[in-house]
Each structure stands twice: as structure tokens, then as C-alpha cells.
Short mmCIF file of C-alpha atoms and ligand atoms in Angstrom, two decimals:
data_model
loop_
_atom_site.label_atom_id
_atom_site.label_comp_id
_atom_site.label_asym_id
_atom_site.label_seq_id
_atom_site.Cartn_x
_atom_site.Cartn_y
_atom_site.Cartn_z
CA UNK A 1094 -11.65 0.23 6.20
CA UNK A 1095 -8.24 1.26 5.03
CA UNK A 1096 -7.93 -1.36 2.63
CA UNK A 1097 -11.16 -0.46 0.97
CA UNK A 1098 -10.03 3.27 0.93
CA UNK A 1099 -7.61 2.19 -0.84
CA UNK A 1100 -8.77 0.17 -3.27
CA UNK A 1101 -11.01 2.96 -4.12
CA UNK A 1102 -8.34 5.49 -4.60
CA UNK A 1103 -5.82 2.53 -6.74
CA UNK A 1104 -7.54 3.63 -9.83
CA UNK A 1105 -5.84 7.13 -9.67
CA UNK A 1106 -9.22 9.01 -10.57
CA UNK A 1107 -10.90 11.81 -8.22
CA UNK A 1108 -13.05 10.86 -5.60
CA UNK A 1109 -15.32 12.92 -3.50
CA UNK A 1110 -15.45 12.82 0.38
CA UNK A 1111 -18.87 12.29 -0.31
CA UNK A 1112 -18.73 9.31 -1.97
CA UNK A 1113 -15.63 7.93 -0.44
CA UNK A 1114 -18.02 8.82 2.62
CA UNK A 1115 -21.05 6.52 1.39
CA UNK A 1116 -18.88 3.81 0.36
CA UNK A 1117 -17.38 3.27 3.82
CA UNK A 1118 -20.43 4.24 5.98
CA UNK A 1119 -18.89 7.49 7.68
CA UNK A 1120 -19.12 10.89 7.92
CA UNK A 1121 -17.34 12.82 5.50
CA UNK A 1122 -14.90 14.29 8.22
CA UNK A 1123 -13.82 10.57 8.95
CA UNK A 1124 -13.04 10.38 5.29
CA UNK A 1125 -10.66 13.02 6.13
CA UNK A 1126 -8.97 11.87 9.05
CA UNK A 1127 -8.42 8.42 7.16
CA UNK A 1128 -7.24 9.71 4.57
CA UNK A 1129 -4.41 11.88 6.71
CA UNK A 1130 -3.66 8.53 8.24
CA UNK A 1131 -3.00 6.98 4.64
CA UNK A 1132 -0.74 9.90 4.25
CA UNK A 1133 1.22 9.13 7.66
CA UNK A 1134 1.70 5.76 5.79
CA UNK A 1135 3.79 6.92 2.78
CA UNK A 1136 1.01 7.53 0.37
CA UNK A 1137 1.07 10.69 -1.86
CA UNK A 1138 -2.64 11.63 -1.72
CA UNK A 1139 -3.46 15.18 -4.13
CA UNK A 1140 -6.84 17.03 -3.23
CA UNK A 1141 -8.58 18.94 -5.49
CA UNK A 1142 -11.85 21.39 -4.53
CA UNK A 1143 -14.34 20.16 -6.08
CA UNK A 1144 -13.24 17.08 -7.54
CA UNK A 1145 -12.08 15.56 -4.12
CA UNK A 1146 -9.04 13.06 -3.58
CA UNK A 1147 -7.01 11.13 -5.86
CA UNK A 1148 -3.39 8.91 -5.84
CA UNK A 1149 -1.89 10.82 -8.89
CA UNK A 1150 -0.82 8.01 -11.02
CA UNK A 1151 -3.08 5.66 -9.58
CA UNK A 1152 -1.23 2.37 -7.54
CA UNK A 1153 -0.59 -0.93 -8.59
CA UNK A 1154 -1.70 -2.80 -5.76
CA UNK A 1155 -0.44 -6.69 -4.87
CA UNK A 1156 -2.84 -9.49 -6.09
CA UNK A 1157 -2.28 -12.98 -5.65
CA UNK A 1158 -4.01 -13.64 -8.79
CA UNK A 1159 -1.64 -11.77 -10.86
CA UNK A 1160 1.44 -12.95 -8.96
CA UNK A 1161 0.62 -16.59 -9.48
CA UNK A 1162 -0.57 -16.83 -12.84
CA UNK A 1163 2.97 -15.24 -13.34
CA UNK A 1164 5.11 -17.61 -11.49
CA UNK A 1165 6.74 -20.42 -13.26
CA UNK A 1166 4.16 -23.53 -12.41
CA UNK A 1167 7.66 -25.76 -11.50
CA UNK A 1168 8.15 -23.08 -8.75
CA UNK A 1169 4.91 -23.12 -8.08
CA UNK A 1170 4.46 -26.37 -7.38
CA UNK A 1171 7.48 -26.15 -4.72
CA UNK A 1172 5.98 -23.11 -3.06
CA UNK A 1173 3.81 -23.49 0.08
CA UNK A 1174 1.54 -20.74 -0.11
CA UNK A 1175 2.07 -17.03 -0.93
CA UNK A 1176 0.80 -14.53 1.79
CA UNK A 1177 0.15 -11.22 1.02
CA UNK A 1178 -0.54 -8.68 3.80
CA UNK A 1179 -1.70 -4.59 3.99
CA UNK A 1180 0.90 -4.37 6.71
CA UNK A 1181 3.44 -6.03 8.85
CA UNK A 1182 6.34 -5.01 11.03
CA UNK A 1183 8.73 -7.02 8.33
CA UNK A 1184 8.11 -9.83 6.42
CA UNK A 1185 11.36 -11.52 7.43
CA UNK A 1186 10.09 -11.64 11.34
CA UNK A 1187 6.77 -13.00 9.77
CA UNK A 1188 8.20 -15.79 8.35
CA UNK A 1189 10.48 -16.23 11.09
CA UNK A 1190 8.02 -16.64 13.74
CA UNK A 1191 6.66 -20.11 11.67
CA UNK A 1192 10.30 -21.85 12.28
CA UNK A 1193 10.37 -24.92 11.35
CA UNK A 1194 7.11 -24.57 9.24
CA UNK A 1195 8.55 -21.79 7.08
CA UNK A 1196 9.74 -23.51 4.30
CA UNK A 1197 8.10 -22.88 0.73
CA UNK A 1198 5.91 -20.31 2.26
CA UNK A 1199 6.08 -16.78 0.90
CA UNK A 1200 5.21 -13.34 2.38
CA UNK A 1201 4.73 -10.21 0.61
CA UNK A 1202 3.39 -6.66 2.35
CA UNK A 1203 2.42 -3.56 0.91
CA UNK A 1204 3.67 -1.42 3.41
CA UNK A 1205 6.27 -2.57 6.66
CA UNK A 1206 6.40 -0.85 9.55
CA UNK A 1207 9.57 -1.82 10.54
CA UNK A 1208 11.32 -3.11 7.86
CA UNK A 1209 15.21 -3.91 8.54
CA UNK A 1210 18.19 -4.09 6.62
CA UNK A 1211 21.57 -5.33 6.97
CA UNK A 1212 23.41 -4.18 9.72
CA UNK A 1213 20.62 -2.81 11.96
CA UNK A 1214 19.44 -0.10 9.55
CA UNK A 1215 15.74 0.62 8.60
CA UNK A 1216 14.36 -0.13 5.52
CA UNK A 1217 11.78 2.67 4.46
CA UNK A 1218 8.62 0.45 3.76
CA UNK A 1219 5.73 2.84 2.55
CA UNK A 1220 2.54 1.83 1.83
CA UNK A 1221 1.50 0.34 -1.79
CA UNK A 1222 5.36 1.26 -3.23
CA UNK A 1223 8.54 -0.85 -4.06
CA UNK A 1224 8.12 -5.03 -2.78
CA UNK A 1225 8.67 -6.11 0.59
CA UNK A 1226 9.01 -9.99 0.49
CA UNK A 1227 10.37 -12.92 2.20
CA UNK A 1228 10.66 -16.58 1.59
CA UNK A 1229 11.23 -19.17 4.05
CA UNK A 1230 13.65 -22.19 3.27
CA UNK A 1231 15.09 -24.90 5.16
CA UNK A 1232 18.82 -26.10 4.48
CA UNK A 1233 19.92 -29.24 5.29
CA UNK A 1234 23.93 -29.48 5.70
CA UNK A 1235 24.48 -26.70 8.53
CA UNK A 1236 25.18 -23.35 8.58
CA UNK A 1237 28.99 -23.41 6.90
CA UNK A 1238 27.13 -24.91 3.65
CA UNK A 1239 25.61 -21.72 3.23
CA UNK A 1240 28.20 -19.45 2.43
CA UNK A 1241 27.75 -17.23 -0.76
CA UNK A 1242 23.86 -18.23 -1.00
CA UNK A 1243 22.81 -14.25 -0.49
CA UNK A 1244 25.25 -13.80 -2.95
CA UNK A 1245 23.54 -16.39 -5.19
CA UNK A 1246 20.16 -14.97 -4.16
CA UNK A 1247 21.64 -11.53 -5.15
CA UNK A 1248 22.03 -12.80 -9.28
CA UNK A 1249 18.42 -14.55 -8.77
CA UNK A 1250 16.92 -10.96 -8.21
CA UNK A 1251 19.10 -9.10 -10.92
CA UNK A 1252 18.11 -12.14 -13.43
CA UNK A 1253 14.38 -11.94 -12.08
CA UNK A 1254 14.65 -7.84 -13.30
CA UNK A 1255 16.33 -9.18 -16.72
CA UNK A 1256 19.08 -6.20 -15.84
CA UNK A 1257 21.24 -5.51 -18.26
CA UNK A 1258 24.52 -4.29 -17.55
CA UNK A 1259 24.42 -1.49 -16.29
CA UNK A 1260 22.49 -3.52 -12.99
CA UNK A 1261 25.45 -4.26 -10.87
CA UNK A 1262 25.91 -6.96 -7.06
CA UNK A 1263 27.78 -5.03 -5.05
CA UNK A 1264 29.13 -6.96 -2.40
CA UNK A 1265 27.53 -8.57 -0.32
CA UNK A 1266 23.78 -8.14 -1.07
CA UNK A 1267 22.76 -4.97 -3.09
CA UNK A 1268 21.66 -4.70 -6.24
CA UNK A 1269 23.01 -0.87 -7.69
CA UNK A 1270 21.81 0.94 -10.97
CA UNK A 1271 23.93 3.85 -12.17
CA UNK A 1272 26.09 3.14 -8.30
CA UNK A 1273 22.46 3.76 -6.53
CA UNK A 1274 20.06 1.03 -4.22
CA UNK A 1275 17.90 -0.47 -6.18
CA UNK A 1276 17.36 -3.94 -4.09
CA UNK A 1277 18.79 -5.09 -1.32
CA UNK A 1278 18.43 -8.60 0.35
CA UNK A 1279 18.74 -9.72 3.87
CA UNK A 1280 19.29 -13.14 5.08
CA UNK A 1281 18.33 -14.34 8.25
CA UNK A 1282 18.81 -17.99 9.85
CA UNK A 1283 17.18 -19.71 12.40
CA UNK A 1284 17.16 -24.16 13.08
CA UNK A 1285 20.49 -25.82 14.40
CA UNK A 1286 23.91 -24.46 12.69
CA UNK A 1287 25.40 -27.66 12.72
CA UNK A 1288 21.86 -29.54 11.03
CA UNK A 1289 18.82 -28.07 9.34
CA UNK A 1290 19.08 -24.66 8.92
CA UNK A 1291 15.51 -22.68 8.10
CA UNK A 1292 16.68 -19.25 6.23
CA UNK A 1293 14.65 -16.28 5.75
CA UNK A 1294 15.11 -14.83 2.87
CA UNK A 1295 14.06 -11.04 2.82
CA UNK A 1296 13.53 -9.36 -0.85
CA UNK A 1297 13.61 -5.34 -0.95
CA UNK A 1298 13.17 -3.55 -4.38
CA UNK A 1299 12.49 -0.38 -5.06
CA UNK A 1300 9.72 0.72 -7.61
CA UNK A 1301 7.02 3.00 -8.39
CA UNK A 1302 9.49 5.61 -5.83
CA UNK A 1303 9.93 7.95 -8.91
CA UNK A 1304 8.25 11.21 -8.40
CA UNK A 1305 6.97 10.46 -5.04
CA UNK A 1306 7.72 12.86 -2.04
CA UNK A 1307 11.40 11.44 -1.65
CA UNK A 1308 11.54 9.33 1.24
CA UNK A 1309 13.99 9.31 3.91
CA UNK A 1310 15.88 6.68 2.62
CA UNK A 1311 19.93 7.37 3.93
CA UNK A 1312 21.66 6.68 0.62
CA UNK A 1313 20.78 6.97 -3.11
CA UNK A 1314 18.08 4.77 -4.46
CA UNK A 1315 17.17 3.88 -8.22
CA UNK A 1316 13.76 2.13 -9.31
CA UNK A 1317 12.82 -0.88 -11.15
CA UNK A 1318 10.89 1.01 -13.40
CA UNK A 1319 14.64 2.39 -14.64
CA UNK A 1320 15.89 -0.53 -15.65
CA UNK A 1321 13.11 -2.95 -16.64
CA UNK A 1322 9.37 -2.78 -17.69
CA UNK A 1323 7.71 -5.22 -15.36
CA UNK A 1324 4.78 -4.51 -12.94
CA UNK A 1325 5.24 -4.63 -9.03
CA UNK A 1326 3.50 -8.08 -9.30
CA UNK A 1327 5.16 -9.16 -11.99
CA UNK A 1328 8.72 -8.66 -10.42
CA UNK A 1329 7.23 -10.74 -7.30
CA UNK A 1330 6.48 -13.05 -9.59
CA UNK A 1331 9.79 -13.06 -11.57
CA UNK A 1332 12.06 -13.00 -8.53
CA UNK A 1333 10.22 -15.99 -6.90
CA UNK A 1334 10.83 -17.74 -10.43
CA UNK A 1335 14.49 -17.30 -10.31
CA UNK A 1336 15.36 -17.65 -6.55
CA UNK A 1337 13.69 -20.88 -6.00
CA UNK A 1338 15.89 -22.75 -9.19
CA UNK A 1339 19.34 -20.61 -7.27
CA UNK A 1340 18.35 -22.09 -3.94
CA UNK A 1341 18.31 -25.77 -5.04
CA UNK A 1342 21.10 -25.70 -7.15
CA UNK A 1343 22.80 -24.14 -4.32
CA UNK A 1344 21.93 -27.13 -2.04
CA UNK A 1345 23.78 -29.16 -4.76
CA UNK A 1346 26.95 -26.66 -6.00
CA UNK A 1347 27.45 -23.96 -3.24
CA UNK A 1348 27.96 -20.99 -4.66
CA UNK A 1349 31.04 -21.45 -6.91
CA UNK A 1350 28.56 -22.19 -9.85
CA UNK A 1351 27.90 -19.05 -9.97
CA UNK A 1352 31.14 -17.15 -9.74
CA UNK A 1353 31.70 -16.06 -13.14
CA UNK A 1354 27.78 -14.34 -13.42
CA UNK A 1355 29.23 -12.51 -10.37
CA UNK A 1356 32.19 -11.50 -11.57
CA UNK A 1357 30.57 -10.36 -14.82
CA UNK A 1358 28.64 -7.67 -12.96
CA UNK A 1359 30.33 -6.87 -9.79
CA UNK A 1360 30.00 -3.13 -8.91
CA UNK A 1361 33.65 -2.99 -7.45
CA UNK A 1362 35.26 -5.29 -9.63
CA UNK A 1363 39.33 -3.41 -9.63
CA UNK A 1364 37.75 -0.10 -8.15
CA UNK A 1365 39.31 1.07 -4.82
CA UNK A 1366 37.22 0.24 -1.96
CA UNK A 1367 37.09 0.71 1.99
CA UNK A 1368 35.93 -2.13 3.86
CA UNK A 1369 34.71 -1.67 7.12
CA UNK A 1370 34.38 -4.14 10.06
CA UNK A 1371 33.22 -3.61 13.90
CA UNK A 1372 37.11 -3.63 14.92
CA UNK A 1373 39.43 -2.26 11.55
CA UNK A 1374 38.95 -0.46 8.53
CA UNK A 1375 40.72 -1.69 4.76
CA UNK A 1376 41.82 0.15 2.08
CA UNK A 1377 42.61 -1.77 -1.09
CA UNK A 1378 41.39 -2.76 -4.79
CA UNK A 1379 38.53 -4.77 -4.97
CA UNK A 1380 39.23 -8.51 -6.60
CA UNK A 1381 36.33 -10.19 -6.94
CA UNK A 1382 34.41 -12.70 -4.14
CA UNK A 1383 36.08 -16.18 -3.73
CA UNK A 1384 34.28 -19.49 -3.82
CA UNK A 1385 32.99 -19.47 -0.56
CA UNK A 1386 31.33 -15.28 -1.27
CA UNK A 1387 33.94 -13.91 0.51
CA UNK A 1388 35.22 -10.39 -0.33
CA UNK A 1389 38.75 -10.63 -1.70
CA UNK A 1390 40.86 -7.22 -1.47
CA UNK A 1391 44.50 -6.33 -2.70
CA UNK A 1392 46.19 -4.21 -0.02
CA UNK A 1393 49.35 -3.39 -1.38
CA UNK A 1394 49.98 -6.46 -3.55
CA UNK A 1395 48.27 -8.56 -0.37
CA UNK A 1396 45.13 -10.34 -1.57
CA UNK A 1397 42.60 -11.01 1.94
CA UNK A 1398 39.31 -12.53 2.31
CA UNK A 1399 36.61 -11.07 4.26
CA UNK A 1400 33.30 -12.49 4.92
CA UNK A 1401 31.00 -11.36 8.31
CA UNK A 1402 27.39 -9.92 8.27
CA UNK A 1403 28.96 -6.71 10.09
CA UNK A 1404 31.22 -6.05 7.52
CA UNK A 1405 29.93 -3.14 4.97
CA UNK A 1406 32.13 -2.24 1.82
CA UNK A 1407 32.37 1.52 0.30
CA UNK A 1408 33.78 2.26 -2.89
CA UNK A 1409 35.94 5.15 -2.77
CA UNK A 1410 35.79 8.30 -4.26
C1 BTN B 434 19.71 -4.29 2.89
O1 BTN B 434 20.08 -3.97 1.78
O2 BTN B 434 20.14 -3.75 3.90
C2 BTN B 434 18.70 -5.41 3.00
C3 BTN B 434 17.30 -4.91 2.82
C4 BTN B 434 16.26 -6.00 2.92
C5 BTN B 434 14.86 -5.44 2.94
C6 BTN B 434 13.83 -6.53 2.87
S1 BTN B 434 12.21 -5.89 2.57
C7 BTN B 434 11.54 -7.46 2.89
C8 BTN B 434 12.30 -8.05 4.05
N1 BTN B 434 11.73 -7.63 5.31
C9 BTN B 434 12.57 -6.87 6.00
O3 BTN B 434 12.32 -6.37 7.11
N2 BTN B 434 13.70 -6.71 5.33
C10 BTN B 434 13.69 -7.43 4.08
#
């Protein structure tokens, strides 16, 4: 029901309750209360007496079609299957729950309702905006092998946006445009830590958020559509493109091959910073990440490596 309301209303024109009405079988007062409900999900909806409901703008919704006539056919023919779903809790517990059966298999949602971030936090999910995806792929080699690979996965999504520089990795994970959010990427492991490891890969990016009702999102956020001019499918498309040629050549280099691309655009790169971790705060110049993705900070001439999934990094003002 709600995906054929929505459909309807993708193509941005005015629709009456009336018709919306006859084209789902219901009374024109369940139009209504559907349509409130699409609003509880993050959609903007505008109504006009008279002319009846429309998505200003209109929404580009996911299709599999588009997404994989647009992948590159060597990652294609490494990829499982691509799943895309109205609505999950996250697409990172989705792939999670098929374990050892998660590998090449993709999932991408239009809306989450509880999508998570690093470090506990929420990440806002509404319906038919930004890209919510997550890849499953098993590791062989253990856990330790896999230091630096959401670094790596980082450069896959800023090469998968074709950023120019002003798109900057801030460590560990983000993605920043003009020092705002404008991806973010969250790892997750499951499998034996000393053997095969299967690794969720969780994508976040942000587009199609410009001139929406802002949502609640905790720190400031940029959009795709500021930096590149690629569709919502398209950048699903792109980022599965460049993170599947990262993750092998990971299996084979670690992430020391790709060092110097990090370098080139790290966000902190000689800017003071604050790390925090669960038990001490730093203060200190930023230096770079070493081979193994660790965060490397000068505290008074002292150069110390940092690496943890608790550990969050601030530049300072
Ligand atoms: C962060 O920057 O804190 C990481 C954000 C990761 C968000 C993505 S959206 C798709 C996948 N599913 C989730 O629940 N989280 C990741």
C-alpha cells in the first residue's frame, strides 16, 4: 500500500485524494491517514486545495535496474545479489543476520528505522532520501589483517563520488565537505577473529537532504548533490564499483597501498585535534594515519598511535 503511494507521488506532480483514493481501493480519508504516516517517515509531503498532494521535487526512488546496469560488470560478476528494501531496522543487522552466507550480497533501504553509527549513535534514515547500504564480505587471515580497511573503504566512497578536493576522510570513517558529514561508514565483524572473518560493511551518504525539513541529525551534514552530479542510484552504483576493487586489493596489500590517497585528503592533516577515548582525552597536532590506520598525534614533540572503535577525534577550534 505504502509503496504504491509512493510510487504514485515519486513523480512530484499533484495528486487528488480522489484518485490516490481509486488507485489504492480506499476511502479518501484513508488516503489521508496514509499519507500522515508517510510524513511520520521523513517524507516532505505539500497539499494544495484543489490540486491535492504532491512530493515537491518529486523522489528518485531505488531501482535495481538502474543500479545494475550502472555497476561495473567485473563487480558485478563478484556480487551475490543486490537487495533493495522499503524499510529495515539497518541494513548492517540485515546482512549480519546471513553470517556466513553474507558475502557478495548487497543491501540497500530507502528508509531505516534504526540506523546506527559509530559509537552507538543513530543514524537519521528517512524515507526515499540519502543511501542506506551494506555489503557483506568474508576475510580470510583474522581479524588483525584488517586494520585500516574502513579507512580503505573510506577513499572507495570519496572515489565512487569523484570528490574533488575539497571532499576530505576524516579519521576514522567520515567523509566531510566544507568540515560537514557527508558519508559516514560503519564496519561491523562477525566469523572467528583468529580465521575467516565475515565484515559488514555499512554505507551512509547523504543526498537529496537539501531543502528538506532539516532533520535531527546532531552535527552538520553536506549532500552529494554539493559535490558531485550523480543520481541516488547512480552513487549506489558507483560506490559498489569502487569498494569491491579496495576490498580485494586489501586482502593482498593491507592498507599501506593506500596511504598516500589518504594523506592527500585528510581533513586534519597538521590541524590541532582532541582525541577522545572511553578512559583519557589528547590534545595534539594531527600527523597523518600510520600503516596499520592508526591515528598518529604530536603531543608536544611526542608522536602516538591510536586506533579503537571507541575512540572519536575533534578538530579544534
Ligand atoms: C558513522 O559515521 O557513524 C557511520 C554511519 C553508517 C551509517 C550506515 S547507513 C547503512 C548502514 N546501516 C546502518 O545501520 N548503518 C550503516
Amino acid at each position: 500500500m505504502y509503496n504504491r503511494l509512493i510510487q504514485t507521488l515519486a513523480d512530484g506532480e499533484f495528486h487528488s485524494g480522489q484518485s490516490l483514493g481509486d488507485l489504492l481501493g480506499v476511502s479518501r480519508t484513508a488516503v489521508w491517514k496514509h499519507l500522515r504516516k508517510l510524513e511520520s517517515y521523513g517524507l516532505v509531503l505539500e497539499s494544495v486545495k484543489g490540486l491535492g498532494y504532491r512530493i515537491p521535487g518529486g523522489l528518485e526512488l531505488l531501482d535495481p535496474d538502474a543500479i545494475n546496469s550502472a555497476v561495473d560488470a567485473a563487480v558485478k560478476s563478484k556480487l551475490k545479489r543486490l537487495e533493495l528494501l522499503p524499510e529495515i531496522d539497518s541494513t548492517n543487522s540485515y546482512i549480519a543476520a546471513l553470517g556466513d552466507q553474507a558475502h557478495g550480497v548487497v543491501c540497500v533501504a530507502e528508509r531505516q528505522t534504526g540506523g546506527r553509527g559509530r559509537r552507538g549513535k543513530t543514524w537519521v534514515s528517512p524515507y526515499g532520501k540519502n543511501i542506506y547500504m551494506s555489503l557483506g564480505w568474508s576475510f580470510e587471515g583474522g581479524a588483525a589483517a584488517l586494520e585500516g580497511l574502513s579507512l580503505a573503504v573510506g577513499i572507495a566512497v570519496r572515489r565512487a563520488l569523484n570528490a574533488d578536493q575539497a571532499v576530505k576522510l576524516k579519521w576514522p570513517n567520515d567523509i566531510l565537505f566544507d568540515n560537514r558529514k557527508l558519508a559516514g561508514i560503519l564496519l561491523e565483524m562477525t566469523g572467528d577473529p583468529s580465521g575467516v572473518c565475515h565484515l559488514v560493511i555499512g554505507i551512509g551518504v547523504n543526498v537529496g537532504m537539501i531543502g528538506e525539513s532539516q532533520p535531527a541529525i546532531d552535527q552538520p551534514w553536506a549532500d552529494a548533490k554539493e559535490v558531485c552530479p550523480y543520481s541516488r542510484n547512480e552513487i549506489v552504483a558507483r560506490t559498489l564499483s569502487h569498494t569491491l576493487p579496495i576490498l580485494e586489493d586489501f586482502s593482498r596489500g593491507g592498507f599501506a597501498q593506500y596511504l598516500d590517497e589518504w594523506h592527500r585528503h585528510d581533513a586534519c592533516m597538521g590541524k590541532p585535534v582532541t582525541l577522545i577515548t572511553p578512559a583519557l582525552s589528547v590534545e595534539g597536532i594531527a600527523v597523518g594515519v600510520a600503516a596499520n590506520g592508526a591515528i598518529r598525534i604530536d603531543s608536544g614533540g611526542v608522536v602516538k598511535e591510536y586506533s579503537g572503535g571507541e575512540i572519536s577525534l575533534r578538530l579544534s577550534k
